[in-house]
Each structure stands twice: as C-alpha cells, then as structure tokens.
mmCIF file of C-alpha atoms in Angstrom:
data_model
loop_
_atom_site.group_PDB
_atom_site.id
_atom_site.type_symbol
_atom_site.label_atom_id
_atom_site.label_comp_id
_atom_site.label_asym_id
_atom_site.label_seq_id
_atom_site.Cartn_x
_atom_site.Cartn_y
_atom_site.Cartn_z
ATOM 1 C CA MET A 1 34.947 -1.515 4.498
ATOM 2 C CA ARG A 2 34.908 -5.259 5.243
ATOM 3 C CA ARG A 3 33.805 -4.465 8.830
ATOM 4 C CA SER A 4 30.847 -2.353 7.579
ATOM 5 C CA LEU A 5 29.880 -4.987 5.044
ATOM 6 C CA GLY A 6 29.833 -7.584 7.977
ATOM 7 C CA VAL A 7 27.746 -5.349 10.104
ATOM 8 C CA LEU A 8 25.299 -4.790 7.180
ATOM 9 C CA LEU A 9 24.971 -8.513 6.574
ATOM 10 C CA VAL A 10 24.253 -9.077 10.245
ATOM 11 C CA HIS A 11 21.716 -6.379 10.317
ATOM 12 C CA ALA A 12 20.063 -7.753 7.063
ATOM 13 C CA PHE A 13 20.126 -11.266 8.547
ATOM 14 C CA LEU A 14 18.355 -9.970 11.841
ATOM 15 C CA LEU A 15 15.802 -8.052 9.845
ATOM 16 C CA PHE A 16 14.977 -11.087 7.586
ATOM 17 C CA GLY A 17 14.647 -13.145 10.858
ATOM 18 C CA GLY A 18 12.279 -10.469 12.315
ATOM 19 C CA VAL A 19 10.016 -10.427 9.235
ATOM 20 C CA LEU A 20 9.995 -14.127 9.171
ATOM 21 C CA MET A 21 8.734 -14.312 12.831
ATOM 22 C CA ALA A 22 6.321 -11.457 12.432
ATOM 23 C CA PHE A 23 4.793 -13.097 9.330
ATOM 24 C CA PRO A 24 2.375 -15.567 11.214
ATOM 25 C CA PHE A 25 1.032 -12.555 13.149
ATOM 26 C CA TYR A 26 0.551 -10.555 9.979
ATOM 27 C CA TRP A 27 -1.361 -13.521 8.348
ATOM 28 C CA MET A 28 -3.667 -13.973 11.400
ATOM 29 C CA LEU A 29 -4.535 -10.168 11.374
ATOM 30 C CA ALA A 30 -5.057 -10.115 7.664
ATOM 31 C CA THR A 31 -7.261 -13.159 7.849
ATOM 32 C CA SER A 32 -9.373 -11.469 10.384
ATOM 33 C CA PHE A 33 -10.345 -9.047 7.773
ATOM 34 C CA LYS A 34 -11.109 -11.473 5.000
ATOM 35 C CA SER A 35 -14.441 -12.403 3.852
ATOM 36 C CA PRO A 36 -15.361 -16.242 3.901
ATOM 37 C CA GLN A 37 -14.432 -16.805 0.411
ATOM 38 C CA GLU A 38 -11.170 -14.751 0.597
ATOM 39 C CA ALA A 39 -10.378 -16.931 3.879
ATOM 40 C CA LEU A 40 -10.777 -20.219 1.987
ATOM 41 C CA GLN A 41 -9.222 -19.326 -1.284
ATOM 42 C CA ALA A 42 -6.286 -21.268 -2.366
ATOM 43 C CA GLU A 43 -4.428 -18.245 -3.866
ATOM 44 C CA PRO A 44 -3.027 -16.233 -1.035
ATOM 45 C CA ILE A 45 -4.842 -12.998 -0.306
ATOM 46 C CA TRP A 46 -2.272 -10.416 1.149
ATOM 47 C CA TRP A 47 -4.345 -7.351 1.240
ATOM 48 C CA PRO A 48 -8.158 -8.288 1.918
ATOM 49 C CA GLU A 49 -10.865 -5.951 0.386
ATOM 50 C CA ARG A 50 -11.992 -4.809 3.673
ATOM 51 C CA MET A 51 -8.667 -3.337 4.159
ATOM 52 C CA LYS A 52 -8.697 -1.144 1.030
ATOM 53 C CA PRO A 53 -9.793 2.498 1.891
ATOM 54 C CA GLN A 54 -11.672 3.011 -1.141
ATOM 55 C CA ASN A 55 -14.108 0.481 -0.041
ATOM 56 C CA TRP A 56 -14.772 2.130 3.342
ATOM 57 C CA PHE A 57 -16.229 5.124 1.906
ATOM 58 C CA GLN A 58 -18.548 2.858 -0.378
ATOM 59 C CA ALA A 59 -19.540 1.001 2.753
ATOM 60 C CA ALA A 60 -20.244 4.207 4.590
ATOM 61 C CA ARG A 61 -22.960 5.080 2.228
ATOM 62 C CA LEU A 62 -24.885 1.795 2.859
ATOM 63 C CA GLY A 63 -27.013 1.619 5.863
ATOM 64 C CA ASP A 64 -28.507 4.124 8.252
ATOM 65 C CA SER A 65 -25.500 4.916 10.063
ATOM 66 C CA PRO A 66 -22.138 5.880 8.110
ATOM 67 C CA LEU A 67 -20.127 3.891 10.976
ATOM 68 C CA TRP A 68 -22.274 0.863 11.848
ATOM 69 C CA GLY A 69 -24.923 0.636 9.062
ATOM 70 C CA GLY A 70 -27.973 -1.278 9.900
ATOM 71 C CA LEU A 71 -31.600 -0.645 8.398
ATOM 72 C CA GLY A 72 -34.498 0.848 10.496
ATOM 73 C CA PRO A 73 -38.151 0.066 10.036
ATOM 74 C CA GLY A 74 -39.553 1.734 6.852
ATOM 75 C CA ARG A 75 -35.860 2.553 5.662
ATOM 76 C CA SER A 76 -34.713 1.622 2.222
ATOM 77 C CA LEU A 77 -31.328 1.090 0.621
ATOM 78 C CA GLU A 78 -30.496 1.514 -2.988
ATOM 79 C CA LEU A 79 -27.770 -0.214 -5.003
ATOM 80 C CA ARG A 80 -26.745 1.138 -8.425
ATOM 81 C CA PHE A 81 -25.133 -1.263 -10.907
ATOM 82 C CA PRO A 82 -24.015 0.747 -14.085
ATOM 83 C CA ALA A 83 -24.900 -1.421 -17.153
ATOM 84 C CA PRO A 84 -26.617 -0.633 -20.611
ATOM 85 C CA GLU A 85 -30.321 -1.325 -20.910
ATOM 86 C CA GLY A 86 -31.444 -4.546 -22.426
ATOM 87 C CA GLY A 87 -30.866 -8.163 -22.005
ATOM 88 C CA GLU A 88 -32.000 -10.269 -19.318
ATOM 89 C CA PRO A 89 -32.474 -8.270 -15.971
ATOM 90 C CA PRO A 90 -30.472 -9.261 -12.865
ATOM 91 C CA ARG A 91 -32.095 -10.929 -9.929
ATOM 92 C CA ALA A 92 -31.777 -10.183 -6.219
ATOM 93 C CA LEU A 93 -32.952 -11.873 -3.152
ATOM 94 C CA VAL A 94 -32.276 -11.805 0.605
ATOM 95 C CA PRO A 95 -31.196 -15.569 1.594
ATOM 96 C CA ARG A 96 -32.949 -17.186 4.214
ATOM 97 C CA THR A 97 -30.700 -20.048 4.860
ATOM 98 C CA PRO A 98 -29.670 -20.407 8.412
ATOM 99 C CA GLY A 99 -26.113 -19.300 9.002
ATOM 100 C CA ALA A 100 -23.875 -17.389 11.287
ATOM 101 C CA PHE A 101 -24.291 -14.026 9.603
ATOM 102 C CA VAL A 102 -28.023 -14.206 8.840
ATOM 103 C CA ASP A 103 -30.521 -12.141 10.863
ATOM 104 C CA PRO A 104 -33.975 -13.569 10.597
ATOM 105 C CA ARG A 105 -35.488 -10.141 10.841
ATOM 106 C CA ALA A 106 -34.051 -9.196 7.493
ATOM 107 C CA GLU A 107 -36.138 -11.791 5.910
ATOM 108 C CA GLY A 108 -39.158 -9.038 5.803
ATOM 109 C CA THR A 109 -36.971 -7.081 3.438
ATOM 110 C CA LYS A 110 -38.733 -6.123 0.010
ATOM 111 C CA VAL A 111 -36.446 -6.182 -2.952
ATOM 112 C CA GLU A 112 -37.257 -4.418 -6.278
ATOM 113 C CA VAL A 113 -35.015 -4.293 -9.441
ATOM 114 C CA VAL A 114 -35.627 -1.435 -11.751
ATOM 115 C CA TYR A 115 -33.567 0.188 -14.559
ATOM 116 C CA GLY A 116 -33.006 3.865 -14.888
ATOM 117 C CA GLU A 117 -30.440 6.506 -15.697
ATOM 118 C CA GLY A 118 -27.881 4.076 -17.223
ATOM 119 C CA ALA A 119 -27.933 1.569 -14.227
ATOM 120 C CA TRP A 120 -29.751 -1.284 -12.742
ATOM 121 C CA ARG A 121 -31.074 -0.285 -9.367
ATOM 122 C CA ILE A 122 -31.837 -2.622 -6.566
ATOM 123 C CA ARG A 123 -33.895 -1.297 -3.738
ATOM 124 C CA LEU A 124 -34.140 -2.898 -0.450
ATOM 125 C CA LEU A 125 -37.042 -1.882 1.777
ATOM 126 C CA ASN A 126 -37.345 -2.785 5.541
ATOM 127 C CA THR A 127 -40.970 -3.747 5.753
ATOM 128 C CA THR A 128 -40.828 -5.204 9.228
ATOM 129 C CA GLY A 129 -41.324 -3.007 12.500
ATOM 130 C CA GLU A 130 -37.930 -3.840 13.649
ATOM 131 C CA ALA A 131 -34.350 -2.517 12.883
ATOM 132 C CA PHE A 132 -31.642 -5.088 11.967
ATOM 133 C CA ARG A 133 -28.025 -4.736 11.593
ATOM 134 C CA VAL A 134 -27.195 -7.536 9.199
ATOM 135 C CA LEU A 135 -28.746 -7.506 5.758
ATOM 136 C CA PRO A 136 -27.388 -10.371 3.472
ATOM 137 C CA LEU A 137 -27.990 -10.155 -0.130
ATOM 138 C CA VAL A 138 -27.444 -12.388 -3.277
ATOM 139 C CA VAL A 139 -27.728 -10.803 -6.733
ATOM 140 C CA LEU A 140 -27.611 -13.124 -9.768
ATOM 141 C CA TRP A 141 -26.119 -10.953 -12.652
ATOM 142 C CA PRO A 142 -26.048 -11.860 -16.164
ATOM 143 C CA LYS A 143 -22.568 -12.735 -17.662
ATOM 144 C CA ASP A 144 -23.143 -10.799 -20.750
ATOM 145 C CA LEU A 145 -23.455 -7.450 -18.820
ATOM 146 C CA PRO A 146 -20.307 -5.507 -17.604
ATOM 147 C CA LEU A 147 -20.075 -6.235 -13.691
ATOM 148 C CA SER A 148 -19.502 -2.983 -11.456
ATOM 149 C CA PRO A 149 -21.042 -3.556 -7.955
ATOM 150 C CA PRO A 150 -21.277 -0.724 -5.614
ATOM 151 C CA LEU A 151 -19.379 -2.754 -3.072
ATOM 152 C CA PRO A 152 -17.021 -5.594 -3.619
ATOM 153 C CA PRO A 153 -18.898 -9.010 -2.870
ATOM 154 C CA ASP A 154 -17.777 -11.133 -0.128
ATOM 155 C CA ALA A 155 -18.298 -14.143 -2.616
ATOM 156 C CA LEU A 156 -18.320 -14.233 -6.451
ATOM 157 C CA ARG A 157 -19.295 -17.609 -8.100
ATOM 158 C CA SER A 158 -20.355 -18.799 -11.435
ATOM 159 C CA GLN A 159 -23.947 -20.078 -11.780
ATOM 160 C CA GLY A 160 -24.855 -21.073 -15.247
ATOM 161 C CA ALA A 161 -25.495 -17.763 -17.375
ATOM 162 C CA PHE A 162 -25.149 -15.532 -14.152
ATOM 163 C CA TRP A 163 -22.554 -14.438 -11.760
ATOM 164 C CA ARG A 164 -23.621 -15.100 -8.337
ATOM 165 C CA LEU A 165 -22.701 -12.030 -5.992
ATOM 166 C CA GLU A 166 -23.081 -12.720 -2.304
ATOM 167 C CA TRP A 167 -22.883 -10.249 0.704
ATOM 168 C CA VAL A 168 -22.876 -11.254 4.229
ATOM 169 C CA ASN A 169 -24.246 -7.671 4.929
ATOM 170 C CA ILE A 170 -25.031 -5.116 2.365
ATOM 171 C CA ALA A 171 -25.814 -2.509 4.833
ATOM 172 C CA PRO A 172 -22.597 -2.586 6.992
ATOM 173 C CA GLY A 173 -21.374 1.182 7.411
ATOM 174 C CA ALA A 174 -17.590 1.769 7.432
ATOM 175 C CA LEU A 175 -16.712 0.272 10.679
ATOM 176 C CA GLY A 176 -19.202 -2.511 10.417
ATOM 177 C CA TYR A 177 -17.682 -3.380 7.085
ATOM 178 C CA VAL A 178 -14.112 -3.267 8.098
ATOM 179 C CA PHE A 179 -14.598 -5.049 11.525
ATOM 180 C CA HIS A 180 -17.266 -7.334 10.546
ATOM 181 C CA ASN A 181 -15.387 -10.451 11.573
ATOM 182 C CA TYR A 182 -14.615 -8.921 14.892
ATOM 183 C CA LEU A 183 -18.236 -7.959 15.647
ATOM 184 C CA GLU A 184 -19.479 -11.402 14.630
ATOM 185 C CA ALA A 185 -16.727 -13.057 16.669
ATOM 186 C CA TRP A 186 -17.512 -11.005 19.818
ATOM 187 C CA ARG A 187 -21.225 -11.670 19.529
ATOM 188 C CA ALA A 188 -20.670 -15.352 19.009
ATOM 189 C CA ALA A 189 -19.691 -16.435 22.540
ATOM 190 C CA PRO A 190 -19.769 -14.838 26.051
ATOM 191 C CA TRP A 191 -16.318 -13.519 25.867
ATOM 192 C CA GLY A 192 -16.687 -11.262 29.000
ATOM 193 C CA ARG A 193 -17.269 -14.369 31.086
ATOM 194 C CA TYR A 194 -14.320 -16.196 29.321
ATOM 195 C CA PHE A 195 -11.974 -13.298 29.762
ATOM 196 C CA PHE A 196 -12.765 -13.103 33.500
ATOM 197 C CA ASN A 197 -12.308 -16.875 34.035
ATOM 198 C CA SER A 198 -8.987 -16.779 32.182
ATOM 199 C CA PHE A 199 -7.647 -13.576 34.066
ATOM 200 C CA PHE A 200 -8.912 -14.717 37.465
ATOM 201 C CA THR A 201 -7.395 -18.199 37.021
ATOM 202 C CA ALA A 202 -4.142 -16.891 35.706
ATOM 203 C CA LEU A 203 -3.592 -14.011 38.256
ATOM 204 C CA THR A 204 -4.459 -16.395 41.211
ATOM 205 C CA GLN A 205 -1.934 -18.811 40.036
ATOM 206 C CA VAL A 206 0.671 -16.061 39.622
ATOM 207 C CA ALA A 207 -0.008 -14.581 43.110
ATOM 208 C CA VAL A 208 -0.210 -17.787 45.195
ATOM 209 C CA GLY A 209 2.430 -19.735 43.276
ATOM 210 C CA LEU A 210 4.915 -16.742 43.600
ATOM 211 C CA PHE A 211 4.103 -16.899 47.327
ATOM 212 C CA LEU A 212 4.659 -20.556 47.624
ATOM 213 C CA ALA A 213 7.831 -20.508 45.240
ATOM 214 C CA ALA A 214 9.526 -17.605 47.129
ATOM 215 C CA LEU A 215 9.227 -19.530 50.543
ATOM 216 C CA ALA A 216 10.719 -22.776 49.087
ATOM 217 C CA ALA A 217 13.292 -21.018 47.164
ATOM 218 C CA PHE A 218 14.554 -18.884 50.032
ATOM 219 C CA ALA A 219 14.772 -21.948 52.272
ATOM 220 C CA LEU A 220 16.886 -23.716 49.533
ATOM 221 C CA ALA A 221 18.995 -20.686 48.982
ATOM 222 C CA ARG A 222 19.622 -19.265 52.321
ATOM 223 C CA LEU A 223 18.504 -21.556 55.118
ATOM 224 C CA PRO A 224 21.000 -24.271 56.328
ATOM 225 C CA PHE A 225 19.403 -27.673 56.883
ATOM 226 C CA PRO A 226 20.466 -31.294 56.689
ATOM 227 C CA GLY A 227 19.966 -32.746 53.146
ATOM 228 C CA LYS A 228 19.190 -29.361 51.507
ATOM 229 C CA GLU A 229 21.072 -30.305 48.274
ATOM 230 C CA GLY A 230 19.319 -33.646 48.080
ATOM 231 C CA VAL A 231 15.898 -31.841 48.463
ATOM 232 C CA PHE A 232 16.669 -29.565 45.780
ATOM 233 C CA VAL A 233 17.899 -32.325 43.534
ATOM 234 C CA LEU A 234 14.669 -34.177 44.170
ATOM 235 C CA ILE A 235 12.658 -31.109 43.318
ATOM 236 C CA LEU A 236 14.570 -30.642 40.084
ATOM 237 C CA ALA A 237 13.884 -34.274 39.188
ATOM 238 C CA THR A 238 10.221 -33.713 39.189
ATOM 239 C CA MET A 239 10.830 -31.344 36.342
ATOM 240 C CA MET A 240 11.474 -34.313 34.116
ATOM 241 C CA VAL A 241 7.947 -35.766 34.739
ATOM 242 C CA PRO A 242 5.740 -34.890 31.638
ATOM 243 C CA GLY A 243 2.696 -32.910 32.649
ATOM 244 C CA GLU A 244 0.446 -35.290 30.628
ATOM 245 C CA VAL A 245 1.347 -38.050 33.112
ATOM 246 C CA LEU A 246 -0.127 -36.005 35.934
ATOM 247 C CA LEU A 247 -3.579 -35.553 34.055
ATOM 248 C CA ILE A 248 -5.424 -38.777 35.134
ATOM 249 C CA PRO A 249 -4.248 -38.741 38.788
ATOM 250 C CA ASN A 250 -5.170 -35.032 39.252
ATOM 251 C CA TYR A 251 -8.602 -35.513 37.511
ATOM 252 C CA VAL A 252 -9.440 -38.361 39.801
ATOM 253 C CA LEU A 253 -8.329 -36.532 42.767
ATOM 254 C CA LEU A 254 -10.489 -33.522 41.968
ATOM 255 C CA ALA A 255 -13.419 -35.727 41.102
ATOM 256 C CA ARG A 256 -13.314 -37.383 44.595
ATOM 257 C CA LEU A 257 -13.010 -33.821 46.229
ATOM 258 C CA GLY A 258 -16.071 -32.696 44.163
ATOM 259 C CA TRP A 259 -14.082 -29.750 42.466
ATOM 260 C CA LEU A 260 -14.710 -30.548 38.904
ATOM 261 C CA ASP A 261 -16.180 -27.622 36.961
ATOM 262 C CA THR A 262 -15.094 -25.037 39.559
ATOM 263 C CA TYR A 263 -12.306 -22.713 39.973
ATOM 264 C CA TYR A 264 -10.538 -24.921 42.340
ATOM 265 C CA ALA A 265 -10.004 -27.427 39.446
ATOM 266 C CA LEU A 266 -8.665 -24.756 37.366
ATOM 267 C CA ILE A 267 -6.288 -23.328 40.012
ATOM 268 C CA VAL A 268 -5.202 -25.523 42.687
ATOM 269 C CA PRO A 269 -3.261 -28.293 40.872
ATOM 270 C CA TRP A 270 -0.885 -25.690 39.413
ATOM 271 C CA LEU A 271 -0.037 -23.495 42.246
ATOM 272 C CA ALA A 272 3.367 -25.292 43.131
ATOM 273 C CA SER A 273 5.945 -24.693 40.380
ATOM 274 C CA VAL A 274 9.086 -26.285 40.304
ATOM 275 C CA PHE A 275 10.397 -23.959 37.778
ATOM 276 C CA GLY A 276 9.434 -20.955 40.072
ATOM 277 C CA VAL A 277 11.458 -22.584 42.802
ATOM 278 C CA PHE A 278 14.472 -22.971 40.746
ATOM 279 C CA LEU A 279 14.274 -19.531 39.182
ATOM 280 C CA LEU A 280 13.891 -17.720 42.367
ATOM 281 C CA ARG A 281 16.601 -19.668 44.136
ATOM 282 C CA GLN A 282 19.079 -18.736 41.410
ATOM 283 C CA PHE A 283 18.077 -14.964 42.175
ATOM 284 C CA PHE A 284 18.438 -15.434 45.938
ATOM 285 C CA LEU A 285 21.923 -16.966 45.485
ATOM 286 C CA SER A 286 23.255 -14.206 43.470
ATOM 287 C CA LEU A 287 22.456 -11.723 46.371
ATOM 288 C CA PRO A 288 25.429 -10.966 48.724
ATOM 289 C CA GLN A 289 25.566 -13.087 51.879
ATOM 290 C CA ASP A 290 26.683 -9.972 53.906
ATOM 291 C CA LEU A 291 23.072 -8.539 53.654
ATOM 292 C CA PHE A 292 21.487 -11.456 55.422
ATOM 293 C CA ASP A 293 24.360 -11.791 57.975
ATOM 294 C CA ALA A 294 23.773 -8.109 58.833
ATOM 295 C CA ALA A 295 19.948 -8.597 59.203
ATOM 296 C CA ARG A 296 20.439 -11.730 61.220
ATOM 297 C CA ILE A 297 22.834 -9.557 63.680
ATOM 298 C CA ASP A 298 19.912 -7.126 63.675
ATOM 299 C CA GLY A 299 17.616 -9.695 64.948
ATOM 300 C CA ALA A 300 15.840 -10.306 61.622
ATOM 301 C CA GLY A 301 14.207 -13.914 61.411
ATOM 302 C CA PRO A 302 13.935 -15.766 58.151
ATOM 303 C CA LEU A 303 10.677 -14.432 56.953
ATOM 304 C CA THR A 304 11.842 -10.849 57.476
ATOM 305 C CA GLN A 305 15.040 -11.473 55.543
ATOM 306 C CA LEU A 306 12.766 -12.986 52.808
ATOM 307 C CA PHE A 307 10.162 -10.086 52.632
ATOM 308 C CA ARG A 308 12.117 -7.107 53.475
ATOM 309 C CA ILE A 309 15.469 -8.129 51.850
ATOM 310 C CA ALA A 310 15.474 -10.741 49.237
ATOM 311 C CA LEU A 311 12.043 -10.246 47.453
ATOM 312 C CA PRO A 312 12.475 -6.422 46.958
ATOM 313 C CA LEU A 313 16.014 -7.318 45.224
ATOM 314 C CA ALA A 314 14.478 -10.038 43.230
ATOM 315 C CA VAL A 315 11.770 -7.977 41.433
ATOM 316 C CA PRO A 316 13.069 -9.037 37.729
ATOM 317 C CA GLY A 317 13.100 -12.667 38.752
ATOM 318 C CA MET A 318 9.509 -12.506 40.075
ATOM 319 C CA ILE A 319 8.300 -10.695 37.115
ATOM 320 C CA SER A 320 9.924 -13.304 34.844
ATOM 321 C CA TYR A 321 8.180 -16.051 36.961
ATOM 322 C CA GLY A 322 4.895 -14.087 36.755
ATOM 323 C CA ILE A 323 4.966 -13.783 33.042
ATOM 324 C CA PHE A 324 5.847 -17.508 32.529
ATOM 325 C CA THR A 325 3.011 -18.768 34.989
ATOM 326 C CA PHE A 326 0.444 -16.122 33.582
ATOM 327 C CA LEU A 327 1.144 -17.357 29.860
ATOM 328 C CA GLY A 328 0.861 -20.879 30.848
ATOM 329 C CA ALA A 329 -2.497 -20.503 32.596
ATOM 330 C CA TYR A 330 -3.964 -18.155 30.097
ATOM 331 C CA ASN A 331 -2.883 -20.238 27.199
ATOM 332 C CA ALA A 332 -4.029 -23.517 28.785
ATOM 333 C CA LEU A 333 -6.376 -25.627 26.641
ATOM 334 C CA LEU A 334 -6.234 -29.158 27.571
ATOM 335 C CA TRP A 335 -6.689 -28.881 31.421
ATOM 336 C CA PRO A 336 -9.690 -26.447 31.253
ATOM 337 C CA LEU A 337 -11.189 -28.793 28.414
ATOM 338 C CA ILE A 338 -10.975 -31.944 30.913
ATOM 339 C CA VAL A 339 -12.119 -30.291 34.137
ATOM 340 C CA THR A 340 -14.815 -27.874 33.072
ATOM 341 C CA GLN A 341 -18.270 -28.744 31.309
ATOM 342 C CA SER A 342 -20.377 -25.476 31.820
ATOM 343 C CA PRO A 343 -20.096 -22.599 29.610
ATOM 344 C CA GLU A 344 -19.759 -20.472 32.729
ATOM 345 C CA MET A 345 -16.353 -22.030 33.734
ATOM 346 C CA ARG A 346 -14.907 -21.979 30.165
ATOM 347 C CA THR A 347 -11.716 -19.973 29.365
ATOM 348 C CA VAL A 348 -10.955 -17.899 26.108
ATOM 349 C CA GLN A 349 -8.828 -20.779 24.649
ATOM 350 C CA LEU A 350 -12.002 -22.966 24.722
ATOM 351 C CA GLY A 351 -14.004 -19.947 23.459
ATOM 352 C CA LEU A 352 -12.190 -20.207 20.180
ATOM 353 C CA GLN A 353 -13.762 -23.683 19.441
ATOM 354 C CA ALA A 354 -17.098 -21.917 18.797
ATOM 355 C CA PHE A 355 -15.816 -21.259 15.378
ATOM 356 C CA VAL A 356 -14.470 -24.653 14.636
ATOM 357 C CA GLN A 357 -17.544 -26.929 13.515
ATOM 358 C CA GLU A 358 -18.144 -30.066 11.720
ATOM 359 C CA ALA A 359 -19.450 -28.193 8.709
ATOM 360 C CA GLY A 360 -16.108 -26.352 8.595
ATOM 361 C CA SER A 361 -14.271 -23.420 10.284
ATOM 362 C CA ASP A 362 -15.097 -19.750 9.902
ATOM 363 C CA TYR A 363 -11.595 -18.579 9.681
ATOM 364 C CA GLY A 364 -12.202 -15.028 9.507
ATOM 365 C CA ALA A 365 -14.140 -14.938 12.769
ATOM 366 C CA LEU A 366 -11.580 -17.374 14.345
ATOM 367 C CA MET A 367 -8.689 -15.110 13.444
ATOM 368 C CA ALA A 368 -10.544 -12.117 14.660
ATOM 369 C CA ALA A 369 -11.278 -13.770 17.924
ATOM 370 C CA SER A 370 -7.624 -15.138 18.219
ATOM 371 C CA THR A 371 -6.516 -11.585 17.793
ATOM 372 C CA PHE A 372 -8.349 -9.962 20.663
ATOM 373 C CA VAL A 373 -7.613 -13.088 22.825
ATOM 374 C CA ILE A 374 -3.725 -12.568 22.369
ATOM 375 C CA LEU A 375 -3.891 -8.875 22.591
ATOM 376 C CA PRO A 376 -3.727 -8.690 26.450
ATOM 377 C CA VAL A 377 -0.739 -10.985 26.508
ATOM 378 C CA ILE A 378 1.134 -8.906 23.980
ATOM 379 C CA LEU A 379 0.204 -5.617 25.714
ATOM 380 C CA GLY A 380 1.509 -7.093 29.196
ATOM 381 C CA TYR A 381 4.594 -8.380 27.634
ATOM 382 C CA PHE A 382 5.538 -4.983 26.215
ATOM 383 C CA LEU A 383 4.901 -3.416 29.553
ATOM 384 C CA ALA A 384 7.133 -5.723 31.437
ATOM 385 C CA GLN A 385 9.535 -6.332 28.560
ATOM 386 C CA ARG A 386 12.515 -4.683 30.413
ATOM 387 C CA GLN A 387 12.161 -6.590 33.653
ATOM 388 C CA PHE A 388 11.503 -9.755 31.941
ATOM 389 C CA THR A 389 14.676 -9.487 30.003
ATOM 390 C CA GLU A 390 16.504 -8.499 32.936
ATOM 391 C CA GLY A 391 15.261 -11.437 34.885
ATOM 392 C CA ILE A 392 16.322 -13.940 32.286
ATOM 393 C CA ALA A 393 19.743 -12.550 32.111
ATOM 394 C CA ARG A 394 20.331 -12.567 35.904
ATOM 395 C CA SER A 395 18.916 -16.098 36.394
ATOM 396 C CA GLY A 396 21.257 -17.582 33.817
ATOM 397 C CA LEU A 397 18.447 -19.169 31.986
ATOM 398 C CA LYS A 398 18.556 -19.749 28.046
#
C-alpha cells in the first residue's frame, strides 16, 4: 500500500511537471488564435473565440467561399442583428485607417443599414471591379438595444452612447476565421526565403561541422601522437570562452574578407565545434580497441578505420551532435542580425521582428509566426528522439 501510494505520488509529480512544461506552448498556440483585443487583454483568455466551434459555422456563412470567405465584384453580404424596432438606429462603416489587416480595395464597399423582420440588417455591397479577401467593419450599436451580433467581434469598446464593435474581417469563411493570424503572418514577410536561408545554413553547418569534428575526435581518441592529452585539454579550454567575446573579431575578419551579408558569414565561423569534438571523442573511446587492432592488421589506414568502423558505430552520437548544431544554427538571432542587412539573407528568427514595431506588437500574428517557425524543429526532434536519447546516454552528458 505504501509503495503504491509512493508510485502514485511520483506519477502525479511527473504529470504536474509535464503540464507545467507544456503550458508555455499552449499559451503560444492559444494566443496565435486570439483577436488583437483578446491578445492584449489583462484578464487571461484561455479559450479564444476563434477556437469555439459554434463560431466556425457562423463564419462559414460570411463571404463568397465557406472556407476562405472574401467578397467578389458585385457580390453582397448581409449581417442580421436581432433587435426591437425603434430608437436610434445603429451605424456601420468600413474603416479606412491604414493597418496590417486593411485591404484598400475594400474601401469601395457600399454600406446600407435597414430594419426588417425583427432585426437590423447591415448590407455590404462590393461596388468595385475587384475581389478582396479582407473586409473590415465597424458598427456603432446603441447601448439601449440588446446586442446579439452574427459573429463575435474582434474588439468591443464603449464609445459614448454606443458600443463600438470591430471586426478585422467580416467576410472570413470558416478557415479564414480560425487561421486569420496564420494567414496574415505568412503574408507579412517572405517566409519561403527565410526558411530556405535557415535550413541551408543549419544543414550546411551540421554536415561540414560533423565531418571536421569526426576527424579531430578520432585523432584524439584513437591515434597516438605526442602531446595528445595536452591538445585535448587546450581544445576543452576554448569551451570556457564566451561566444560574445568572439563577435567583434569575427565580424572584423568577415568584413575584411568581404563576406558580410553572404552565406559565408552565416556558416563559416561556426563550422568548427569544440562540443562536437568532445562528444564524438567520447563515443570513439567507448568502442572496443580490438576492432581497430584487427582493422590495422588487415591493412586499414586511419581514414578507413574512421569511416568504415568508427562512424557507423557512432550514429547516436552523430545524431545528437546534429540536433544540437541544427538547433543552435536554426535558432540563432544575434549573429544573423549582425552580419546580414538585405531581406534576402535574413533567417526565420529575424523574420519574427516584422511583428514587433514601435507602435506595438501584433501578438496574435507573432505567436502564429512563432508556431510555424518552431514546427519543423519539433517534428525533427520527435523523429530522432530515440537516437538523441541514446546518444546522450552513451556519451555520459547530463
């Protein structure tokens, strides 16, 4: 009984720790679905309006396409607000203030407000010759009338005797409504180019760095030469040097070489990895010496022993090193910020800055962009999880 209770407490503690660790990811994901007002609200919003299924069906009826919405030339959209007749009528307008979610083509929308069949009806007619996907709308609703909008507004404010209801897009469609922040985030920056730069830079660092680290690690682990231990200690000592100390010397060197704002600047300074040398050396030392002695008797040279014996047996270590290197390069912010200036050379981490401006941050779009930026890393980790865990265990790292 006491043992079962102890096991139960251990599992409960681990479960609590797991929930605690997963909470930031849930908050990021929830914020990526929030409207601008929900994202800035002081009171925590645990379940945004865009994540409620009943709103999906309402959004599917708004717009030409049930999935992606929009309003074509000559097409109209009618919103029904149930309310008794009488009193001051509501007002409606398409805002023309420049902003991230405003489509200038929507300014040609004709707005009519009429009463009929127990409801105020707001009719929006596209009088332009072009289709548009974003139709913002502001409705001033008298406070003495019951409020029952056809779709929950993205912002609700008080303005004198009126409620001010704001929608960033009143013609969204179901998917356009739910994934509004993701669509806007993807269109806000050239993410295809950013992803290519990040993956090309990270994968090149992994491939070339792995090759260089394997050569050095094998020499330090299996080849006898004078001063080997001293060389290894000297290499380890360089791990104590903070990376920030090397920023200015590396920048000056790259500037003199004319490599700034090129892939050379993003890749070359980080090809040699002391951590990779140490990690692979530990793996090579764990292999039986008899394997190398037998290979040497058969006439195998050092490179043959490395590529045909040591590396095939050190796959978990190489995967661990690859994951660490890839994550370091993919998540790098400071170095790409220093050595690149043109948008064509920017990486995904710098692309997130598009949502942080002096006027404020668009947290919904920022969290949406952060979600699809870290998604490849999470998928890669789960695919290589087994080898990564084995590699850490066998190398003795903690």
